[in-house]
Short mmCIF file of N, CA and C and ligand atoms in Angstrom, two decimals:
data_model
loop_
_atom_site.label_atom_id
_atom_site.label_comp_id
_atom_site.label_asym_id
_atom_site.label_seq_id
_atom_site.Cartn_x
_atom_site.Cartn_y
_atom_site.Cartn_z
N UNK A 249 -2.19 6.37 -20.42
CA UNK A 249 -3.77 5.61 -19.51
C UNK A 249 -3.76 4.84 -19.04
N UNK A 250 -4.13 4.25 -17.55
CA UNK A 250 -4.02 2.86 -16.92
C UNK A 250 -5.67 1.93 -17.16
N UNK A 251 -6.04 1.54 -17.14
CA UNK A 251 -7.54 0.70 -17.18
C UNK A 251 -7.54 0.62 -15.55
N UNK A 252 -8.95 1.63 -15.79
CA UNK A 252 -9.40 0.83 -14.28
C UNK A 252 -9.53 -0.06 -14.02
N UNK A 253 -9.51 -1.18 -12.64
CA UNK A 253 -10.14 -2.40 -13.01
C UNK A 253 -11.45 -2.27 -11.78
N UNK A 254 -12.36 -3.11 -11.21
CA UNK A 254 -12.91 -3.31 -9.72
C UNK A 254 -12.49 -2.93 -9.25
N UNK A 255 -11.38 -2.81 -8.67
CA UNK A 255 -10.73 -1.79 -7.07
C UNK A 255 -11.79 -0.38 -7.40
N UNK A 256 -11.21 0.31 -8.60
CA UNK A 256 -11.58 1.55 -8.55
C UNK A 256 -13.28 1.28 -8.82
N UNK A 257 -13.49 0.64 -9.01
CA UNK A 257 -15.34 0.42 -8.64
C UNK A 257 -15.82 0.40 -7.01
N UNK A 258 -15.33 -0.45 -6.20
CA UNK A 258 -14.88 -0.39 -4.63
C UNK A 258 -15.41 0.64 -4.01
N UNK A 259 -13.98 1.34 -5.16
CA UNK A 259 -13.76 2.99 -3.90
C UNK A 259 -15.60 4.21 -4.05
N UNK A 260 -15.72 3.95 -4.72
CA UNK A 260 -17.47 4.64 -5.18
C UNK A 260 -17.74 4.35 -5.02
N UNK A 261 -17.85 2.61 -4.77
CA UNK A 261 -19.16 2.07 -4.50
C UNK A 261 -20.06 2.16 -5.11
N UNK A 262 -19.75 1.76 -5.91
CA UNK A 262 -20.12 1.17 -7.37
C UNK A 262 -20.42 -0.04 -7.49
N UNK A 263 -19.95 -0.88 -6.85
CA UNK A 263 -20.47 -2.05 -6.68
C UNK A 263 -19.91 -2.70 -5.86
N UNK A 264 -20.60 -3.96 -4.65
CA UNK A 264 -20.40 -4.15 -3.22
C UNK A 264 -18.93 -4.04 -2.78
N UNK A 265 -18.41 -4.26 -1.63
CA UNK A 265 -18.03 -5.11 -0.73
C UNK A 265 -17.85 -4.50 0.72
N UNK A 266 -17.24 -5.59 1.37
CA UNK A 266 -17.52 -4.61 2.45
C UNK A 266 -16.21 -3.81 3.74
N UNK A 267 -16.75 -2.51 3.46
CA UNK A 267 -15.79 -1.77 3.28
C UNK A 267 -15.56 -1.49 4.65
N UNK A 268 -14.07 -2.33 5.46
CA UNK A 268 -13.97 -1.47 7.00
C UNK A 268 -13.50 -0.44 7.20
N UNK A 269 -12.82 0.64 6.19
CA UNK A 269 -12.50 1.79 6.36
C UNK A 269 -12.62 2.82 5.40
N UNK A 270 -12.81 3.80 5.74
CA UNK A 270 -12.51 4.95 4.23
C UNK A 270 -12.09 6.27 3.94
N UNK A 271 -10.88 7.09 3.76
CA UNK A 271 -11.43 7.71 4.11
C UNK A 271 -10.94 8.95 2.54
N UNK A 272 -9.59 9.83 2.10
CA UNK A 272 -10.05 10.74 1.04
C UNK A 272 -8.05 10.39 0.07
N UNK A 273 -7.62 9.26 1.23
CA UNK A 273 -6.32 8.36 0.31
C UNK A 273 -6.57 6.96 -0.04
N UNK A 274 -7.14 6.23 0.58
CA UNK A 274 -6.97 5.12 1.02
C UNK A 274 -9.05 4.14 1.18
N UNK A 275 -8.51 2.99 0.52
CA UNK A 275 -9.73 2.26 1.45
C UNK A 275 -9.22 1.30 1.84
N UNK A 276 -9.52 0.27 2.60
CA UNK A 276 -10.29 -1.13 3.57
C UNK A 276 -10.74 -1.78 3.01
N UNK A 277 -10.93 -2.88 2.22
CA UNK A 277 -12.52 -3.97 1.82
C UNK A 277 -11.79 -5.45 2.76
N UNK A 278 -12.70 -5.74 2.74
CA UNK A 278 -12.42 -7.87 2.57
C UNK A 278 -11.93 -7.73 1.70
N UNK A 279 -11.34 -9.32 2.04
CA UNK A 279 -11.36 -9.83 0.16
C UNK A 279 -11.88 -11.21 0.39
N UNK A 280 -12.55 -10.32 -1.40
CA UNK A 280 -13.24 -11.79 -1.58
C UNK A 280 -13.54 -13.30 -1.63
N UNK A 281 -11.74 -13.97 -1.13
CA UNK A 281 -11.56 -14.83 -1.23
C UNK A 281 -10.34 -15.05 -0.13
N UNK A 282 -11.41 -14.88 0.86
CA UNK A 282 -9.86 -14.94 2.15
C UNK A 282 -8.87 -15.91 1.88
N UNK A 283 -7.78 -15.76 2.48
CA UNK A 283 -6.52 -16.93 2.66
C UNK A 283 -5.92 -16.94 4.36
N UNK A 284 -7.14 -16.36 4.89
CA UNK A 284 -6.37 -16.38 6.20
C UNK A 284 -7.97 -16.17 6.82
N UNK A 285 -7.86 -16.00 8.29
CA UNK A 285 -8.95 -15.55 9.40
C UNK A 285 -9.71 -14.02 9.26
N UNK A 286 -8.31 -13.07 8.88
CA UNK A 286 -8.66 -11.52 8.42
C UNK A 286 -7.88 -11.90 6.81
N UNK A 287 -8.59 -11.29 6.30
CA UNK A 287 -7.93 -11.54 5.00
C UNK A 287 -8.45 -10.00 4.51
N UNK A 288 -8.11 -8.17 4.51
CA UNK A 288 -8.43 -6.95 3.37
C UNK A 288 -7.50 -6.57 3.13
N UNK A 289 -7.24 -5.76 2.23
CA UNK A 289 -7.01 -5.54 1.36
C UNK A 289 -7.68 -3.82 1.05
N UNK A 290 -5.62 -2.92 1.18
CA UNK A 290 -5.95 -2.31 1.86
C UNK A 290 -5.74 -1.37 0.39
N UNK A 291 -5.97 -0.06 0.09
CA UNK A 291 -6.37 0.28 -1.48
C UNK A 291 -5.27 1.68 -1.92
N UNK A 292 -5.05 2.40 -2.45
CA UNK A 292 -5.08 3.44 -2.72
C UNK A 292 -6.65 3.96 -2.98
N UNK A 293 -6.66 5.33 -3.31
CA UNK A 293 -7.99 5.64 -3.68
C UNK A 293 -7.77 5.87 -5.27
N UNK A 294 -7.29 6.44 -6.12
CA UNK A 294 -6.71 7.05 -7.01
C UNK A 294 -5.53 5.01 -7.54
N UNK A 295 -5.91 5.54 -8.56
CA UNK A 295 -6.02 3.77 -8.93
C UNK A 295 -3.67 4.21 -9.70
N UNK A 296 -3.66 3.19 -9.84
CA UNK A 296 -1.12 2.91 -9.21
C UNK A 296 -1.47 2.21 -9.66
N UNK A 297 -0.95 1.03 -11.12
CA UNK A 297 -1.89 0.13 -11.52
C UNK A 297 -0.37 -1.53 -11.12
N UNK A 298 0.29 -1.00 -10.68
CA UNK A 298 1.73 -1.47 -9.89
C UNK A 298 2.62 -0.63 -8.63
N UNK A 299 3.30 -1.03 -8.31
CA UNK A 299 4.70 -0.90 -7.50
C UNK A 299 5.27 0.05 -8.96
N UNK A 300 6.12 -1.11 -9.83
CA UNK A 300 6.74 0.00 -11.14
C UNK A 300 6.52 1.82 -11.00
N UNK A 301 4.88 1.63 -10.87
CA UNK A 301 4.31 1.98 -10.69
C UNK A 301 4.41 4.38 -10.63
N UNK A 302 4.54 3.17 -8.93
CA UNK A 302 4.66 4.76 -8.10
C UNK A 302 5.95 5.69 -8.35
N UNK A 303 5.35 6.95 -7.99
CA UNK A 303 6.03 8.26 -7.52
C UNK A 303 5.84 8.85 -6.13
N UNK A 304 6.74 9.34 -6.08
CA UNK A 304 7.12 10.44 -4.47
C UNK A 304 5.10 10.88 -4.42
N UNK A 305 4.27 11.40 -5.94
CA UNK A 305 3.39 11.66 -5.65
C UNK A 305 2.29 11.03 -4.81
N UNK A 306 2.58 9.22 -4.81
CA UNK A 306 2.13 8.06 -4.44
C UNK A 306 2.67 8.42 -2.14
N UNK A 307 3.55 8.79 -2.35
CA UNK A 307 3.61 8.62 -0.62
C UNK A 307 2.73 8.66 0.42
N UNK A 308 2.06 10.34 -0.51
CA UNK A 308 0.73 9.89 1.34
C UNK A 308 -0.25 9.48 1.17
N UNK A 309 -0.78 8.92 0.30
CA UNK A 309 -1.32 7.42 0.28
C UNK A 309 -1.27 6.25 0.50
N UNK A 310 0.38 6.31 0.42
CA UNK A 310 0.91 4.43 0.26
C UNK A 310 1.53 4.16 2.01
N UNK A 311 1.74 6.08 2.42
CA UNK A 311 1.70 5.63 3.50
C UNK A 311 0.75 5.83 4.62
N UNK A 312 -0.73 6.25 4.49
CA UNK A 312 -1.90 6.35 5.00
C UNK A 312 -1.41 4.35 4.56
N UNK A 313 -1.30 3.36 3.77
CA UNK A 313 -1.97 2.06 4.01
C UNK A 313 -1.31 1.57 5.58
N UNK A 314 -0.03 2.17 5.59
CA UNK A 314 0.83 1.16 7.06
C UNK A 314 -0.15 1.81 8.12
N UNK A 315 -1.04 3.71 8.06
CA UNK A 315 -1.05 3.44 8.89
C UNK A 315 -2.58 2.75 10.17
N UNK A 316 -3.65 2.94 8.39
CA UNK A 316 -4.66 3.02 8.75
C UNK A 316 -4.43 0.72 8.68
N UNK A 317 -3.64 -0.16 7.80
CA UNK A 317 -2.74 -0.69 8.30
C UNK A 317 -2.95 -1.64 10.41
N UNK A 318 -2.10 -0.59 10.88
CA UNK A 318 -2.23 -0.80 11.76
C UNK A 318 -3.36 -0.71 13.04
N UNK A 319 -4.31 1.05 12.96
CA UNK A 319 -5.42 0.50 13.13
C UNK A 319 -5.93 -0.38 12.45
N UNK A 320 -6.47 -1.05 11.75
CA UNK A 320 -7.63 -2.47 11.90
C UNK A 320 -6.88 -3.04 12.82
N UNK A 321 -5.61 -3.82 12.30
CA UNK A 321 -4.91 -4.27 13.63
C UNK A 321 -5.36 -5.01 14.67
N UNK A 322 -5.34 -3.73 15.89
CA UNK A 322 -5.43 -2.82 16.22
C UNK A 322 -6.62 -3.37 17.31
N UNK A 323 -7.70 -3.16 15.35
CA UNK A 323 -8.97 -2.43 15.72
C UNK A 323 -9.38 -4.93 15.96
N UNK A 324 -8.42 -5.51 15.30
CA UNK A 324 -9.06 -6.85 14.60
C UNK A 324 -8.44 -7.74 15.92
N UNK A 325 -7.96 -6.79 16.73
CA UNK A 325 -6.99 -7.84 18.09
C UNK A 325 -5.76 -8.48 17.13
N UNK A 326 -5.37 -8.46 17.07
CA UNK A 326 -4.52 -8.91 15.87
C UNK A 326 -2.77 -8.15 16.03
N UNK A 327 -3.11 -7.31 16.55
CA UNK A 327 -1.75 -7.56 17.03
C UNK A 327 -0.56 -7.68 17.54
N UNK A 328 -0.51 -7.60 18.44
CA UNK A 328 -0.30 -8.09 19.51
C UNK A 328 0.03 -9.88 19.01
N UNK A 329 -0.22 -10.57 18.96
CA UNK A 329 -0.32 -11.97 18.05
C UNK A 329 0.61 -11.59 17.04
N UNK A 330 0.36 -10.86 15.82
CA UNK A 330 1.12 -10.53 14.32
C UNK A 330 0.20 -10.64 13.39
N UNK A 331 0.99 -10.47 12.49
CA UNK A 331 -0.04 -10.40 10.87
C UNK A 331 0.95 -9.95 10.11
N UNK A 332 0.32 -10.52 8.51
CA UNK A 332 1.35 -10.14 7.40
C UNK A 332 0.43 -9.48 6.51
N UNK A 333 1.40 -8.15 6.11
CA UNK A 333 1.60 -7.32 4.98
C UNK A 333 2.19 -7.16 3.68
N UNK A 334 1.55 -7.34 2.61
CA UNK A 334 1.87 -8.06 1.68
C UNK A 334 1.22 -7.19 0.33
N UNK A 335 2.41 -7.35 -0.53
CA UNK A 335 2.22 -5.99 -2.32
C UNK A 335 2.56 -6.93 -3.00
N UNK A 336 1.87 -7.54 -4.29
CA UNK A 336 2.71 -8.41 -4.99
C UNK A 336 2.62 -7.93 -6.62
N UNK A 337 3.41 -7.77 -7.07
CA UNK A 337 3.36 -6.67 -7.96
C UNK A 337 4.40 -8.20 -9.31
N UNK A 338 3.31 -7.53 -10.59
CA UNK A 338 2.91 -7.96 -12.36
C UNK A 338 2.88 -10.05 -12.05
N UNK A 339 3.79 -9.93 -13.24
CA UNK A 339 3.28 -12.33 -12.81
C UNK A 339 3.85 -12.88 -12.33
N UNK A 340 4.90 -12.29 -12.29
CA UNK A 340 5.94 -12.83 -10.89
C UNK A 340 5.69 -12.57 -9.19
N UNK A 341 5.77 -11.81 -9.16
CA UNK A 341 4.81 -11.49 -7.95
C UNK A 341 3.47 -12.34 -7.46
N UNK A 342 2.37 -13.10 -8.84
CA UNK A 342 1.40 -13.23 -8.44
C UNK A 342 0.20 -11.80 -8.46
N UNK A 343 0.81 -11.09 -9.06
CA UNK A 343 -0.47 -9.97 -8.75
C UNK A 343 -0.97 -9.92 -9.78
N UNK A 344 -3.36 -10.37 -9.12
CA UNK A 344 -3.82 -11.23 -10.48
C UNK A 344 -4.85 -9.06 -10.61
N UNK A 345 -4.85 -8.18 -9.93
CA UNK A 345 -5.65 -7.37 -10.30
C UNK A 345 -4.50 -5.73 -9.76
N UNK A 346 -4.41 -5.04 -11.19
CA UNK A 346 -3.50 -4.09 -11.94
C UNK A 346 -4.34 -2.59 -10.66
N UNK A 347 -4.48 -2.88 -9.83
CA UNK A 347 -3.99 -1.45 -8.34
C UNK A 347 -4.16 -1.80 -8.14
N UNK A 348 -2.99 -1.02 -7.07
CA UNK A 348 -2.02 -1.55 -6.37
C UNK A 348 -2.88 -1.41 -4.94
N UNK A 349 -2.58 -3.22 -4.08
CA UNK A 349 -2.66 -3.21 -2.97
C UNK A 349 -2.25 -3.89 -1.47
N UNK A 350 -2.14 -2.96 -0.68
CA UNK A 350 -2.01 -4.07 0.42
C UNK A 350 -2.69 -5.10 1.12
N UNK A 351 -2.10 -6.34 0.94
CA UNK A 351 -2.43 -7.52 1.94
C UNK A 351 -2.63 -7.32 3.11
N UNK A 352 -3.44 -7.42 4.05
CA UNK A 352 -2.99 -7.40 6.35
C UNK A 352 -3.83 -8.82 6.00
N UNK A 353 -3.40 -9.70 6.66
CA UNK A 353 -3.92 -10.96 6.64
C UNK A 353 -2.81 -11.50 7.69
N UNK A 354 -3.83 -12.78 9.01
CA UNK A 354 -3.91 -12.53 9.72
C UNK A 354 -4.95 -13.56 10.99
N UNK A 355 -4.58 -14.11 12.38
CA UNK A 355 -6.08 -14.41 12.52
C UNK A 355 -4.84 -15.74 12.82
N UNK A 356 -4.08 -16.31 12.71
CA UNK A 356 -4.00 -17.55 12.75
C UNK A 356 -1.78 -17.56 12.21
N UNK A 357 -1.44 -18.27 13.04
CA UNK A 357 -0.19 -18.68 13.41
C UNK A 357 -0.62 -18.75 11.20
N UNK A 358 0.57 -17.68 10.55
CA UNK A 358 0.75 -17.29 8.60
C UNK A 358 1.92 -18.65 8.44
N UNK A 359 2.72 -19.24 8.82
CA UNK A 359 3.99 -19.74 8.78
C UNK A 359 4.64 -18.94 8.40
N UNK A 360 5.55 -20.07 7.11
CA UNK A 360 6.83 -19.53 6.61
C UNK A 360 6.08 -18.14 4.70
N UNK A 361 6.91 -17.21 5.51
CA UNK A 361 6.41 -16.49 3.78
C UNK A 361 6.04 -17.21 2.05
N UNK A 362 6.47 -17.72 2.58
CA UNK A 362 6.38 -18.20 0.41
C UNK A 362 6.59 -19.75 1.03
N UNK A 363 5.47 -20.36 0.34
CA UNK A 363 5.40 -21.32 -0.59
C UNK A 363 5.73 -22.72 -1.31
N UNK A 364 6.90 -23.03 -1.57
CA UNK A 364 7.70 -23.84 -2.18
C UNK A 364 7.52 -25.10 -1.88
P1 5GP B 554 -3.31 -9.67 -5.94
O1 5GP B 554 -2.69 -11.07 -6.32
O2 5GP B 554 -3.58 -9.29 -6.80
O3 5GP B 554 -2.56 -9.59 -5.29
O4 5GP B 554 -4.50 -10.29 -5.47
C1 5GP B 554 -6.03 -9.35 -5.50
C2 5GP B 554 -7.09 -9.53 -5.04
O5 5GP B 554 -8.15 -10.04 -4.51
C3 5GP B 554 -7.04 -11.49 -4.20
O6 5GP B 554 -6.89 -11.52 -2.81
C4 5GP B 554 -8.49 -11.52 -4.29
O7 5GP B 554 -9.53 -12.27 -3.81
C5 5GP B 554 -9.36 -10.26 -4.86
N1 5GP B 554 -9.96 -9.98 -5.23
C6 5GP B 554 -10.23 -9.54 -6.81
N2 5GP B 554 -12.00 -10.02 -6.88
C7 5GP B 554 -11.87 -9.34 -5.67
C8 5GP B 554 -13.10 -8.31 -6.01
O8 5GP B 554 -14.26 -8.44 -6.39
N3 5GP B 554 -14.12 -8.00 -4.56
C9 5GP B 554 -12.96 -8.25 -2.93
N4 5GP B 554 -13.37 -7.65 -2.04
N5 5GP B 554 -12.05 -8.74 -3.38
C10 5GP B 554 -11.54 -9.52 -5.04
#
């Protein structure tokens, strides 16, 4: 059984976060340490530690993440200019919180995809 992270507590509203969207499958909230003018994390409400742990049962929640990303981008006014969706996996991917999350970054030109 995987160990919960603070993101499960954000979903249950046990610790504070600026939640922009929540439904039965996913929660979207502002990143505490934004790397762009808009930096939002969109997560499945149930714990999936990494992309390596994804199964077919997760497809509804993971699909919803994209629907919510598009909706938030429209609402934030960044859809036309564009934005970046990013998901890190494990150590080489730079994952820090072991509850799958999509980063939605936008609000300025983001430059090349990888810093080298
Ligand atoms: P990762 O490196 O795992 O892909 O990204 C984790 C993200 O979670 C980081 O961008 C970090 O700033 C964010 N984060 C870590 N702790 C908290 C927290 O307590 N609240 C919020 N809102 N974001 C957090």
